[in-house]
PDB file of C-alpha atoms in Angstrom:
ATOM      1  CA  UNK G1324       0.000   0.000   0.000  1.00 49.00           C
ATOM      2  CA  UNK G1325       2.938   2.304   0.421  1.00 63.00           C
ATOM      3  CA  UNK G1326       4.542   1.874  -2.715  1.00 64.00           C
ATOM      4  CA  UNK G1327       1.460   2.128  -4.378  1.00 65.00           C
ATOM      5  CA  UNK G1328       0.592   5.362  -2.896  1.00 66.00           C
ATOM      6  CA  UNK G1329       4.073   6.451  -3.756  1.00 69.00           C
ATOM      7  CA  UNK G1330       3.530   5.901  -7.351  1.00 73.00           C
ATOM      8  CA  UNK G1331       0.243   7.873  -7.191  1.00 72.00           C
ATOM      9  CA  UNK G1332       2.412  10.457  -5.540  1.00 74.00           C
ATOM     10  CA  UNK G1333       5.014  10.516  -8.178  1.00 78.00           C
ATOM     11  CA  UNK G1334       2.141  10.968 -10.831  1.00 77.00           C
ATOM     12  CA  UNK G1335       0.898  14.040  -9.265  1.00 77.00           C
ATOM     13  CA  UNK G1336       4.217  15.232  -9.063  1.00 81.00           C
ATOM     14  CA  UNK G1337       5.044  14.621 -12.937  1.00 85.00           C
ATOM     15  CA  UNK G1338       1.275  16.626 -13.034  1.00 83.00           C
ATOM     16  CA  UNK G1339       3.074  19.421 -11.118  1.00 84.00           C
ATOM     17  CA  UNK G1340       6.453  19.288 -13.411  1.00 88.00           C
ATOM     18  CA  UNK G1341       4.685  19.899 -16.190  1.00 86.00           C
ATOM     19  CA  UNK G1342       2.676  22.754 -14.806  1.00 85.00           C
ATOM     20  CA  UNK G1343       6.171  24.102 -14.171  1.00 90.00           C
ATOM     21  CA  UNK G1344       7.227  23.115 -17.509  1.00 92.00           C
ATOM     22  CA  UNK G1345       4.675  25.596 -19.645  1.00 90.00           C
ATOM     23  CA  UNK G1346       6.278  28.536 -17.919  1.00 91.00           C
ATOM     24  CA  UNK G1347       9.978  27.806 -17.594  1.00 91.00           C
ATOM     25  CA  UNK G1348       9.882  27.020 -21.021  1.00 89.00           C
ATOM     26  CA  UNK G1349       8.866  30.117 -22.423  1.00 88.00           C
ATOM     27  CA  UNK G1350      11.176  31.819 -19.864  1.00 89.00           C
ATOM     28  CA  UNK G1351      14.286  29.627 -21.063  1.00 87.00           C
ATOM     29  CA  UNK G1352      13.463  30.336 -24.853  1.00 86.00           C
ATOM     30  CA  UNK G1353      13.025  34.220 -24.278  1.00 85.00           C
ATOM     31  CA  UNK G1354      16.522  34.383 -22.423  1.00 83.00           C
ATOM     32  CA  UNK G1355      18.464  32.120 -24.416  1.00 78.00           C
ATOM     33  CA  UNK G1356      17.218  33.966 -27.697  1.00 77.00           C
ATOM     34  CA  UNK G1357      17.094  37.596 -26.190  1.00 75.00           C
ATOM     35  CA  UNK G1358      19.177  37.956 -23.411  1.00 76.00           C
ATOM     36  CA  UNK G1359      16.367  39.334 -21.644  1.00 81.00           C
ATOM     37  CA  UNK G1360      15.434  38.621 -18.124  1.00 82.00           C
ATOM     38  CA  UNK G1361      12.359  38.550 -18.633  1.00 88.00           C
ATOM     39  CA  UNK G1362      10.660  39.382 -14.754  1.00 91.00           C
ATOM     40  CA  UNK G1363       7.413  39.721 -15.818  1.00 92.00           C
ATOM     41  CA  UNK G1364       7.107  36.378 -17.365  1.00 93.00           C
ATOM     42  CA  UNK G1365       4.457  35.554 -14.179  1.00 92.00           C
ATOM     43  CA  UNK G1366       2.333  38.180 -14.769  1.00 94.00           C
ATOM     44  CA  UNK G1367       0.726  36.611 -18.066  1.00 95.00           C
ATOM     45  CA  UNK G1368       0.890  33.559 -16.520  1.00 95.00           C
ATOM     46  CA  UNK G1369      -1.706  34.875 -13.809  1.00 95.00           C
ATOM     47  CA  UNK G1370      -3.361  36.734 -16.984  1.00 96.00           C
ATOM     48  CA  UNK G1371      -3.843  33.662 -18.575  1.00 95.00           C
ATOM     49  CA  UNK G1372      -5.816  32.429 -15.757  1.00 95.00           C
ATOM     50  CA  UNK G1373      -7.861  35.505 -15.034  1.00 96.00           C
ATOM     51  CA  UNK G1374      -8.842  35.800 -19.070  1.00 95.00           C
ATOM     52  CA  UNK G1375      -9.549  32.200 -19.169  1.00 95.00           C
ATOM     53  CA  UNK G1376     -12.146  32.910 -16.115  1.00 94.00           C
ATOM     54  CA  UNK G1377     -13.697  36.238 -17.855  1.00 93.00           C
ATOM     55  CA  UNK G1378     -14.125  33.935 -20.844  1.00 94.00           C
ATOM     56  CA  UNK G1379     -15.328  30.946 -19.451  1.00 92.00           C
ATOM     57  CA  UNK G1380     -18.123  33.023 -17.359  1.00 89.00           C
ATOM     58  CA  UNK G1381     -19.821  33.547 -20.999  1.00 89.00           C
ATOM     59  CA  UNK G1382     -18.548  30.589 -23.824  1.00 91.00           C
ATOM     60  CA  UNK G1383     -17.765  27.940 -20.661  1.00 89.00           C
ATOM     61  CA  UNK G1384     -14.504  26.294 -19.944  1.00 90.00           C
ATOM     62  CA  UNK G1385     -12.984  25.090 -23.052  1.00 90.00           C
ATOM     63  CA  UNK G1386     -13.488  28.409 -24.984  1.00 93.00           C
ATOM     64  CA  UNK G1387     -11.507  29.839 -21.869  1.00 92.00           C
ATOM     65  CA  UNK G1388      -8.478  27.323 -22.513  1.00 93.00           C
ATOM     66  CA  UNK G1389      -8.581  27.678 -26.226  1.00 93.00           C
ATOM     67  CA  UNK G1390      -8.836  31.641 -26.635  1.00 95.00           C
ATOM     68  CA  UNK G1391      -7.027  32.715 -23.332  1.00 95.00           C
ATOM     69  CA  UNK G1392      -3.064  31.548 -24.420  1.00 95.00           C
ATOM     70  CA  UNK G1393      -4.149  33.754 -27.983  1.00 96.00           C
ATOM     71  CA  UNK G1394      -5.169  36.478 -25.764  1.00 96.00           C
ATOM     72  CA  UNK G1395      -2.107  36.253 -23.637  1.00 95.00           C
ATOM     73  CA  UNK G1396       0.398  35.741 -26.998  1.00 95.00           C
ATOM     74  CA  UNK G1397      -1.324  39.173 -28.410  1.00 95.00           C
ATOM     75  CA  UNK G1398      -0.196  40.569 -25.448  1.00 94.00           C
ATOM     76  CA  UNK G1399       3.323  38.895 -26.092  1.00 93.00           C
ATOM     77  CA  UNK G1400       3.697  40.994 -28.792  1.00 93.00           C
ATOM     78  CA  UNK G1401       2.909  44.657 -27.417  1.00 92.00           C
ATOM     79  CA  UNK G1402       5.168  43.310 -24.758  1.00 92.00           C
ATOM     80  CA  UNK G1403       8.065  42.381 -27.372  1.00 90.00           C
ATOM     81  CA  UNK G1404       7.711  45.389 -29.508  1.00 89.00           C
ATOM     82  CA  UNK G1405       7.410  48.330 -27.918  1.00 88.00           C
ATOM     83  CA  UNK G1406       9.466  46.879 -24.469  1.00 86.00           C
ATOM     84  CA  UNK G1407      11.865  44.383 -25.333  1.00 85.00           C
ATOM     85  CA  UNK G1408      13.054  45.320 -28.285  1.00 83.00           C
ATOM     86  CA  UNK G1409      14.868  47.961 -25.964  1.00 83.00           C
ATOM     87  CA  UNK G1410      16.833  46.001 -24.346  1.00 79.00           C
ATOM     88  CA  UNK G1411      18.388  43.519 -26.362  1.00 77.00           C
ATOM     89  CA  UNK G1412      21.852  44.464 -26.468  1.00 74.00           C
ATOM     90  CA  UNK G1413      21.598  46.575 -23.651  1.00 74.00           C
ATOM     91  CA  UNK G1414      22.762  45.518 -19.922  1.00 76.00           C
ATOM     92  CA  UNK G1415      20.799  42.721 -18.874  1.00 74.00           C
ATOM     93  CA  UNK G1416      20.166  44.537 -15.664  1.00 82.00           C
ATOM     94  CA  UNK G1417      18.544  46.952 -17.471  1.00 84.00           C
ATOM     95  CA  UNK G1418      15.946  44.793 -18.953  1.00 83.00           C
ATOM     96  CA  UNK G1419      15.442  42.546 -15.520  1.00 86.00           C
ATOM     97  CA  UNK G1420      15.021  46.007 -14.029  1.00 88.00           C
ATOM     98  CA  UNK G1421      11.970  47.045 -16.373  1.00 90.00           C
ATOM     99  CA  UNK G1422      10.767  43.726 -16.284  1.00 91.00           C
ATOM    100  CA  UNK G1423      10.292  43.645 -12.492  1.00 92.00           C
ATOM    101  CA  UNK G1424       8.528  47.181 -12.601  1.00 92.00           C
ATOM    102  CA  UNK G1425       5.986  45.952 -15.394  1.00 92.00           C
ATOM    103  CA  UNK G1426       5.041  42.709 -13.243  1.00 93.00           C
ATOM    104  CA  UNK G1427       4.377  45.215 -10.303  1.00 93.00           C
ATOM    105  CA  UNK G1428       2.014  47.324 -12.652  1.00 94.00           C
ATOM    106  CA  UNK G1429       0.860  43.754 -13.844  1.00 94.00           C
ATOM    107  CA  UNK G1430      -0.190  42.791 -10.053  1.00 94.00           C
ATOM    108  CA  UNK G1431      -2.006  45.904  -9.409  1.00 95.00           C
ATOM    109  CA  UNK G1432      -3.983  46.097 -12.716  1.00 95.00           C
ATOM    110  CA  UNK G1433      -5.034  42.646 -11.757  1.00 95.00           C
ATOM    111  CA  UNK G1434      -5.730  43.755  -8.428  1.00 95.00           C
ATOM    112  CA  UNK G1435      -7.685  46.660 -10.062  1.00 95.00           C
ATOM    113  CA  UNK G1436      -9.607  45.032 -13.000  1.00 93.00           C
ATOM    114  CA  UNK G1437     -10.924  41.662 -10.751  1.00 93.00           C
ATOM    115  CA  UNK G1438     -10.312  42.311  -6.738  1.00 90.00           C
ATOM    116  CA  UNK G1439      -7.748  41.468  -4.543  1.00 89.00           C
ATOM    117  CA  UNK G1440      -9.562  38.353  -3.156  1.00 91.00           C
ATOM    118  CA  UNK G1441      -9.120  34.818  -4.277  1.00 91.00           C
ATOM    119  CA  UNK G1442     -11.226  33.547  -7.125  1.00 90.00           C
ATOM    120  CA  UNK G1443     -12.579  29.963  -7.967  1.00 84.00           C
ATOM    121  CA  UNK G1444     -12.385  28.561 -11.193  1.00 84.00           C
ATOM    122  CA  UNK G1445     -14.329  24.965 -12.124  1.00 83.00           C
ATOM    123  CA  UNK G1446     -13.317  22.457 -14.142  1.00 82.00           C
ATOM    124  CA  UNK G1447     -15.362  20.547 -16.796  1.00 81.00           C
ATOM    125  CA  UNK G1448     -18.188  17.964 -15.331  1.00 78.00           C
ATOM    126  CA  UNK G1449     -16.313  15.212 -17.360  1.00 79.00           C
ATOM    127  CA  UNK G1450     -12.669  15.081 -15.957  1.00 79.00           C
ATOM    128  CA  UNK G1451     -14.438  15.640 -12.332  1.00 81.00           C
ATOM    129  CA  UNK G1452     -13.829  12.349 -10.120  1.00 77.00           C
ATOM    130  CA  UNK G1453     -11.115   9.776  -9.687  1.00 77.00           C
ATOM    131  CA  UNK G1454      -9.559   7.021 -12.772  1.00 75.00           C
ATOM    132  CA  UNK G1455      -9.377   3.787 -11.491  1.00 71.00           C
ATOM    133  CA  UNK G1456      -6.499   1.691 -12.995  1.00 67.00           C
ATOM    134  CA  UNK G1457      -5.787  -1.742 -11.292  1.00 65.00           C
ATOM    135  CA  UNK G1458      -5.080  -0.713  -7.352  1.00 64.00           C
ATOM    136  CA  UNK G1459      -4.053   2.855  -8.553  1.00 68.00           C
ATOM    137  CA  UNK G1460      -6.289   5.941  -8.175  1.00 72.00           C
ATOM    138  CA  UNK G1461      -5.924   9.424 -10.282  1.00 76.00           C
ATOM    139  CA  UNK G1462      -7.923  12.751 -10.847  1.00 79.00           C
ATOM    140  CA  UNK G1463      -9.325  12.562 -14.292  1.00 85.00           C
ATOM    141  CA  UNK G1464      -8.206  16.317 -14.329  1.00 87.00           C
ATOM    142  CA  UNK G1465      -4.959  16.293 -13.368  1.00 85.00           C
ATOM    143  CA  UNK G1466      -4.246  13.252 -16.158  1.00 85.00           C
ATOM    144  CA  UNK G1467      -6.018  15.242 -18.377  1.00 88.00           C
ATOM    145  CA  UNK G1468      -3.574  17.700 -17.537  1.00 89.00           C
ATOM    146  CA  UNK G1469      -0.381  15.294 -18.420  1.00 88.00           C
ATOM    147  CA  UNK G1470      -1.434  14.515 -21.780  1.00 90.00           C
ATOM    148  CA  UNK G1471      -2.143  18.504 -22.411  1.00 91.00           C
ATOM    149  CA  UNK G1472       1.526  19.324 -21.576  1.00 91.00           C
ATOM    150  CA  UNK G1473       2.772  16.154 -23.131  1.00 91.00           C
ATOM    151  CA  UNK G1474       0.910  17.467 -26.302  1.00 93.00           C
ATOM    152  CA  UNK G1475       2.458  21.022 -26.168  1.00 92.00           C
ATOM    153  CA  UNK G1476       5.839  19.752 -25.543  1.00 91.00           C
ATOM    154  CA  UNK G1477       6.125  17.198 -28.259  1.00 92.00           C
ATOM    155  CA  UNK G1478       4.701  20.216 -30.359  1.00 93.00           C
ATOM    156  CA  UNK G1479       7.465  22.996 -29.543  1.00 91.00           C
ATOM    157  CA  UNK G1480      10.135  20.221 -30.138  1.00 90.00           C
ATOM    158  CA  UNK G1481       8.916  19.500 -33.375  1.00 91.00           C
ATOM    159  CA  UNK G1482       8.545  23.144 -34.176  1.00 91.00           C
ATOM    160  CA  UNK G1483      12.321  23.866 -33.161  1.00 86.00           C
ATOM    161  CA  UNK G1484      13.994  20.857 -34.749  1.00 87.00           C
ATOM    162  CA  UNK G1485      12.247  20.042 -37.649  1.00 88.00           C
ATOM    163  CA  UNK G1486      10.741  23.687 -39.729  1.00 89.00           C
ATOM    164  CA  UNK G1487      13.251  25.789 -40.852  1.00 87.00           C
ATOM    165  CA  UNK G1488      11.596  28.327 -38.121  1.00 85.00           C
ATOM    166  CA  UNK G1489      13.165  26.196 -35.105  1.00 82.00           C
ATOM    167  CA  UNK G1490      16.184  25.966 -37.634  1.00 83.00           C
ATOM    168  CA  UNK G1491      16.666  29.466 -37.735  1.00 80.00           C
ATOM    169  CA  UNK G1492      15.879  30.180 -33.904  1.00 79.00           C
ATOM    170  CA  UNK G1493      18.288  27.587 -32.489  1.00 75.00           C
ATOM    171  CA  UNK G1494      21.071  28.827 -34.830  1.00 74.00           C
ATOM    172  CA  UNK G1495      20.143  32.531 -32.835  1.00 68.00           C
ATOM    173  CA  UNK G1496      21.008  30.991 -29.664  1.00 66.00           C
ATOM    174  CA  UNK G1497      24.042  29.661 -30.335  1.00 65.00           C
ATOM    175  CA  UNK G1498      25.634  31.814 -33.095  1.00 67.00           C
ATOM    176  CA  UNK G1499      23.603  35.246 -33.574  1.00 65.00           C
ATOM    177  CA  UNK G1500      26.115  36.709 -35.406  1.00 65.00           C
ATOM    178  CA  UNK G1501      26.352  34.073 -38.185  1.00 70.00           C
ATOM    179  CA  UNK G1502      22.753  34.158 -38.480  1.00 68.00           C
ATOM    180  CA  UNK G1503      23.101  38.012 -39.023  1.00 65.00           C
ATOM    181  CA  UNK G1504      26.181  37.550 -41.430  1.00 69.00           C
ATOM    182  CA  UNK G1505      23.279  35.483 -43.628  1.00 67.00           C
ATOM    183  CA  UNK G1506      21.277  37.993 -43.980  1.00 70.00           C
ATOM    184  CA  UNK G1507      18.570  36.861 -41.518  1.00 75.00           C
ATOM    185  CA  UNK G1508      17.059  39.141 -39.282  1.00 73.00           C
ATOM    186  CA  UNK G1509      16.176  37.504 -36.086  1.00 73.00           C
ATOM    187  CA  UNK G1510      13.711  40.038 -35.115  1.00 78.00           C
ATOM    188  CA  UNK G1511      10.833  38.743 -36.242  1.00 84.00           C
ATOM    189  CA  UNK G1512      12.010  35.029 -35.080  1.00 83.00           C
ATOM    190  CA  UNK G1513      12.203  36.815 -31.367  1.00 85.00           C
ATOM    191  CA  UNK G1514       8.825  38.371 -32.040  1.00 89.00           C
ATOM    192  CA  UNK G1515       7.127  35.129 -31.940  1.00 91.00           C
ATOM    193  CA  UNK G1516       8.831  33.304 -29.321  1.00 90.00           C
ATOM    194  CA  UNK G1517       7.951  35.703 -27.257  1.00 91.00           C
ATOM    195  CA  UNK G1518       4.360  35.117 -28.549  1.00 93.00           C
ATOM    196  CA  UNK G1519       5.022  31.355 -27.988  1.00 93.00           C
ATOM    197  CA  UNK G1520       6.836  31.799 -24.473  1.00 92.00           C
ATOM    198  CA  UNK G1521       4.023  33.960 -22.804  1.00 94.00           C
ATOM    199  CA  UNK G1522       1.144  32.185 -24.865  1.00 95.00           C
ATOM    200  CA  UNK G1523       2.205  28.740 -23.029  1.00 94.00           C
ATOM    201  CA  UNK G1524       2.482  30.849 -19.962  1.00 94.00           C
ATOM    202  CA  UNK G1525      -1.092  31.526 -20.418  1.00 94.00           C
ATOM    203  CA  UNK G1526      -1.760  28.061 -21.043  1.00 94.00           C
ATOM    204  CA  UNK G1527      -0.625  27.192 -17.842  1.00 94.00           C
ATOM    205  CA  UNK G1528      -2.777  29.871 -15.733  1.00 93.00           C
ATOM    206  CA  UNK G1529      -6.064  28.756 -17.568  1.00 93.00           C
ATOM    207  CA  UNK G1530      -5.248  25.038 -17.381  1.00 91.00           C
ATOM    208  CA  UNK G1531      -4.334  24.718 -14.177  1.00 90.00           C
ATOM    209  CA  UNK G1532      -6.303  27.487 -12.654  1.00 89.00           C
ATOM    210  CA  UNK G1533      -8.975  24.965 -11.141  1.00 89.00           C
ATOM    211  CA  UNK G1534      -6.551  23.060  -9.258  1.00 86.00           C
ATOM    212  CA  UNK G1535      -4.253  26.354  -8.008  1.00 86.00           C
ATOM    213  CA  UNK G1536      -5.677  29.734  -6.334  1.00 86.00           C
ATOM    214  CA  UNK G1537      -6.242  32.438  -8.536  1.00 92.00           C
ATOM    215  CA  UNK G1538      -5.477  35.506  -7.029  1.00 93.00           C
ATOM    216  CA  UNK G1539      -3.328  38.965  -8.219  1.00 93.00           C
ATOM    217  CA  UNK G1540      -0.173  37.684  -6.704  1.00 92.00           C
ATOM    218  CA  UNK G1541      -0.184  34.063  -8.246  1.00 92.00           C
ATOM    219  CA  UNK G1542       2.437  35.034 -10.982  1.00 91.00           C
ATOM    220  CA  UNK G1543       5.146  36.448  -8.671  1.00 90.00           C
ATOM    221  CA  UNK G1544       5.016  32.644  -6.747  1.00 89.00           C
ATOM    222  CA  UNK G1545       4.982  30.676  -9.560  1.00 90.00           C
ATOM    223  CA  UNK G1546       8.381  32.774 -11.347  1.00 90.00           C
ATOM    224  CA  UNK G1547      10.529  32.037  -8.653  1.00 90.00           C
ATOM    225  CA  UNK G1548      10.131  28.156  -9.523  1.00 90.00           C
ATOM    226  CA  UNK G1549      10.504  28.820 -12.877  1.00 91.00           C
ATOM    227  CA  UNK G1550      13.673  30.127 -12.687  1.00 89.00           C
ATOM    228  CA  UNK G1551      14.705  27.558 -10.129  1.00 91.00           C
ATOM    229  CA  UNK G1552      13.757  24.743 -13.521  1.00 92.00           C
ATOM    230  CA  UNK G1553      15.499  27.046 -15.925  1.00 91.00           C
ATOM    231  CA  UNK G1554      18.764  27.375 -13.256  1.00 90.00           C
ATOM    232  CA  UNK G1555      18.686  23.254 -12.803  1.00 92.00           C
ATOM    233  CA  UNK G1556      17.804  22.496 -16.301  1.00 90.00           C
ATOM    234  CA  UNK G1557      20.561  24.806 -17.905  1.00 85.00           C
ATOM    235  CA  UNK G1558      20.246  27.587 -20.490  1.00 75.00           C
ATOM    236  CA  UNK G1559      19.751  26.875 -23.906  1.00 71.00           C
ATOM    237  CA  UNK G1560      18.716  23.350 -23.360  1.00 80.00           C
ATOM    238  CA  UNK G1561      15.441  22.281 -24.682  1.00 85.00           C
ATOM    239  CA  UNK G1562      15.470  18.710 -22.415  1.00 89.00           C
ATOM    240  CA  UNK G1563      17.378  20.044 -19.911  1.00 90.00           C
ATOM    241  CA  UNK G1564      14.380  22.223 -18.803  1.00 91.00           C
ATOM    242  CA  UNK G1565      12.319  19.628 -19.422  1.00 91.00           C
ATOM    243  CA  UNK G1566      13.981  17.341 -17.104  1.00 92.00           C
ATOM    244  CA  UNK G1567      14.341  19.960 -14.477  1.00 92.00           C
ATOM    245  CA  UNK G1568      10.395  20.616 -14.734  1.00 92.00           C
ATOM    246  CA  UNK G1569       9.667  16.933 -14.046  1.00 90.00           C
ATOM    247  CA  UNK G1570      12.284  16.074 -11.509  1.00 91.00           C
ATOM    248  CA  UNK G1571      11.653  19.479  -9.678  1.00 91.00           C
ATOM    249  CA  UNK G1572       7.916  18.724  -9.966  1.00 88.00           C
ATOM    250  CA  UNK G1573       8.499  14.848  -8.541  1.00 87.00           C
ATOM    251  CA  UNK G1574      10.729  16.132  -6.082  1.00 88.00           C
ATOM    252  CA  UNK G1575       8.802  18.972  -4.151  1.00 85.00           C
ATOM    253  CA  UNK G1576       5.442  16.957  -4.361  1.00 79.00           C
ATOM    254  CA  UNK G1577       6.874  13.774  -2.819  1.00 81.00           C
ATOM    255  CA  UNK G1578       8.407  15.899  -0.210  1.00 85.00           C
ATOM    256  CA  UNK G1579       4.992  17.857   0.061  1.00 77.00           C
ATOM    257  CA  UNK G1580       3.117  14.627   1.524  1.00 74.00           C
ATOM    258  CA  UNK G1581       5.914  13.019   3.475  1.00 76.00           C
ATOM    259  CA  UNK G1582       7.403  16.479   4.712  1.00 79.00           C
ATOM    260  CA  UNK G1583       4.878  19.093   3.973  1.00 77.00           C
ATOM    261  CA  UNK G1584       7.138  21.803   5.895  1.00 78.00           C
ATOM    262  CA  UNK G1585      10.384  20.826   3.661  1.00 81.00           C
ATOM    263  CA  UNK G1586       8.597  20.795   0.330  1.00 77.00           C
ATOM    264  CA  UNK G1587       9.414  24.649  -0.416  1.00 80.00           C
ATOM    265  CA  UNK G1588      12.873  24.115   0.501  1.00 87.00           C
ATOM    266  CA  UNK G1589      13.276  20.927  -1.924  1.00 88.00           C
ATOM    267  CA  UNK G1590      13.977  22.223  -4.841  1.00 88.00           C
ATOM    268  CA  UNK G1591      16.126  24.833  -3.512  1.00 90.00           C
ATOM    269  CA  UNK G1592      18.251  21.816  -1.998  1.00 91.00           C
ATOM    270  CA  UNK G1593      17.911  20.042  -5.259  1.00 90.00           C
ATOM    271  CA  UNK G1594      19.411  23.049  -7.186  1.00 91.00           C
ATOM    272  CA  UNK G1595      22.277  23.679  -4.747  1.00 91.00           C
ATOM    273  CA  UNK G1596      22.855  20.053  -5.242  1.00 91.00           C
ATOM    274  CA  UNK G1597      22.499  20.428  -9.071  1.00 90.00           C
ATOM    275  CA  UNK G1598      24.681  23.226  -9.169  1.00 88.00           C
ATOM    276  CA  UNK G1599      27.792  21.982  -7.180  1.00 88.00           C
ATOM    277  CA  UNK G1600      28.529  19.572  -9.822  1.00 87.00           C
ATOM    278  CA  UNK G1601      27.284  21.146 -13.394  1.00 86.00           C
ATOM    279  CA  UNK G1602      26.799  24.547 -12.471  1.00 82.00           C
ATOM    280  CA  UNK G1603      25.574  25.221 -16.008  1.00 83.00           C
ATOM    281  CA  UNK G1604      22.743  23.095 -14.921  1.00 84.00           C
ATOM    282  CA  UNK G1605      22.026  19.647 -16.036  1.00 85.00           C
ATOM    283  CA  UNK G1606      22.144  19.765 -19.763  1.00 81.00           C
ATOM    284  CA  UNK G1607      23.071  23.337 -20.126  1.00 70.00           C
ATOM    285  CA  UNK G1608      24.650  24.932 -22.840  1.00 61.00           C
ATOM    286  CA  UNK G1609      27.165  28.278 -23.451  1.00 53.00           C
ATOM    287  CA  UNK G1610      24.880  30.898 -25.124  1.00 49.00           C
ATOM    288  CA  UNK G1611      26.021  34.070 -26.848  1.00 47.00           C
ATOM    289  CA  UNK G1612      23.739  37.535 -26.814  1.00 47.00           C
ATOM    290  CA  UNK G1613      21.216  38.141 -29.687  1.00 45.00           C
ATOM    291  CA  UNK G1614      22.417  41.567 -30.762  1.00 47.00           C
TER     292      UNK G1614
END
């Protein structure tokens, strides 16, 4: 009986890696492209769950899943264009400076537009209740939630490593100015990964919102893990951030039920660890600034 709810453990912790996987990506991609640290990454993840709940209110839940990520990725590119663009070969403390000041407006705006108190969000009648496979017992949800994230992540691979899209944006990371030599201009290419990274932040805050609290300061908690899974996973790595997600994920929610008072320090413990012995992170890679 204990290793069986140990597996069911595990599961919900793979559920909560790739929550954390939706956002660190995005985060990973926007650095490793632009240079920018990008501080207000949280705030459209906590749009994406407020939209999502404006949305479903009127067109119900799926219509909120599908239309708040496009919302959030329109946003992306105000965000990109008349704000990021500033910054890209200027100090990087310059941009993590500006960043931090817009997820501050962000929070209040929130705070402004839908209350300060928490708000509940519902999730479809059909994934309600509990799977029953063998002696094992999951949400319907939060499986529902697996495949989702498997779906998206299988999907950004193939987009970087097989159209001549990811072609161009991976050859940005690693050599900008070869890629500028060719006569490509990488500023559209950082235009929509921007789109993509905040659009799959907004994925996360309307996917997960019915099994997280909504409220105005939900994207300034969930950044600090993301940057924990981009710090573990290493910078510029595509599976190393994916690995992070899931082993930070498995980590901190196994610790959560056998230790609920050392599951916040967890992953800090596990990046120290992480750290001491590839301190580029696990599969992390030397990156040169898009200029």
């Amino acid at each position: 009986m204990q290793l069986l709810f140990l597996l069911e453990q595990v599961v919900n912790g793979l559920v909560l890696g790739g929550y954390y996987l939706l956002i660190a990506l995005g985060l990973s991609l926007i650095f490793s492209v632009g240079g920018v640290v990008n501080l207000a990454h949280g705030a459209f993840y906590a749009f994406g769950a407020y939209i999502a709940l404006e949305i479903a209110k009127h067109f119900g839940f799926t219509a909120g899943v599908m239309l708040s990520p496009v919302a959030v990725a329109l946003l992306g590119i105000l965000f990109e264009r008349y704000l990021l663009r500033r910054f890209y070969s200027a100090d990087p403390i310059l941009s993590l400076l500006v960043t931090f000041g817009l997820a501050m407006v962000a929070e209040q705006l929130i705070r402004v537009i839908w209350g300060a108190s928490p708000l509940a969000a519902s999730m479809p009648a059909g994934f309600k209740g509990m799977l029953l496979l063998g002696d094992f017992m999951f949400s319907r949800y939060r499986l529902m939630l697996l495949a989702v994230v498997a779906l998206v992540m299988i999907g950004l691979w193939f987009l970087l490593n097989k159209t001549s899209f990811g072609r161009v944006v991976r050859a940005g990371m690693q050599r900008p100015d070869m890629v500028a030599a060719l006569g490509i201009r990488l500023q559209p290419y950082m235009t929509a990964i921007v789109m993509l990274g905040v659009g799959m932040a907004g994925l996360a805050g309307a996917m997960f919102a019915p099994i997280t609290v909504v409220h105005p300061a939900m994207g300034a908690e969930i950044l600090i893990v993301a940057f924990v899974v981009v710090v573990i996973g290493g910078l510029g790595s595509f599976w190393g951030v994916v690995l992070s997600a899931l082993l930070v994920g498995v980590v901190r929610g196994v610790t959560i039920h056998f230790a609920p008072a050392a599951g916040e320090a967890s992953m800090y413990a596990l990046m120290f660890l992480v750290l001491m012995f590839r301190p580029r992170g696990l599969l992390g890679e030397r990156i040169e600034k898009f200029e």
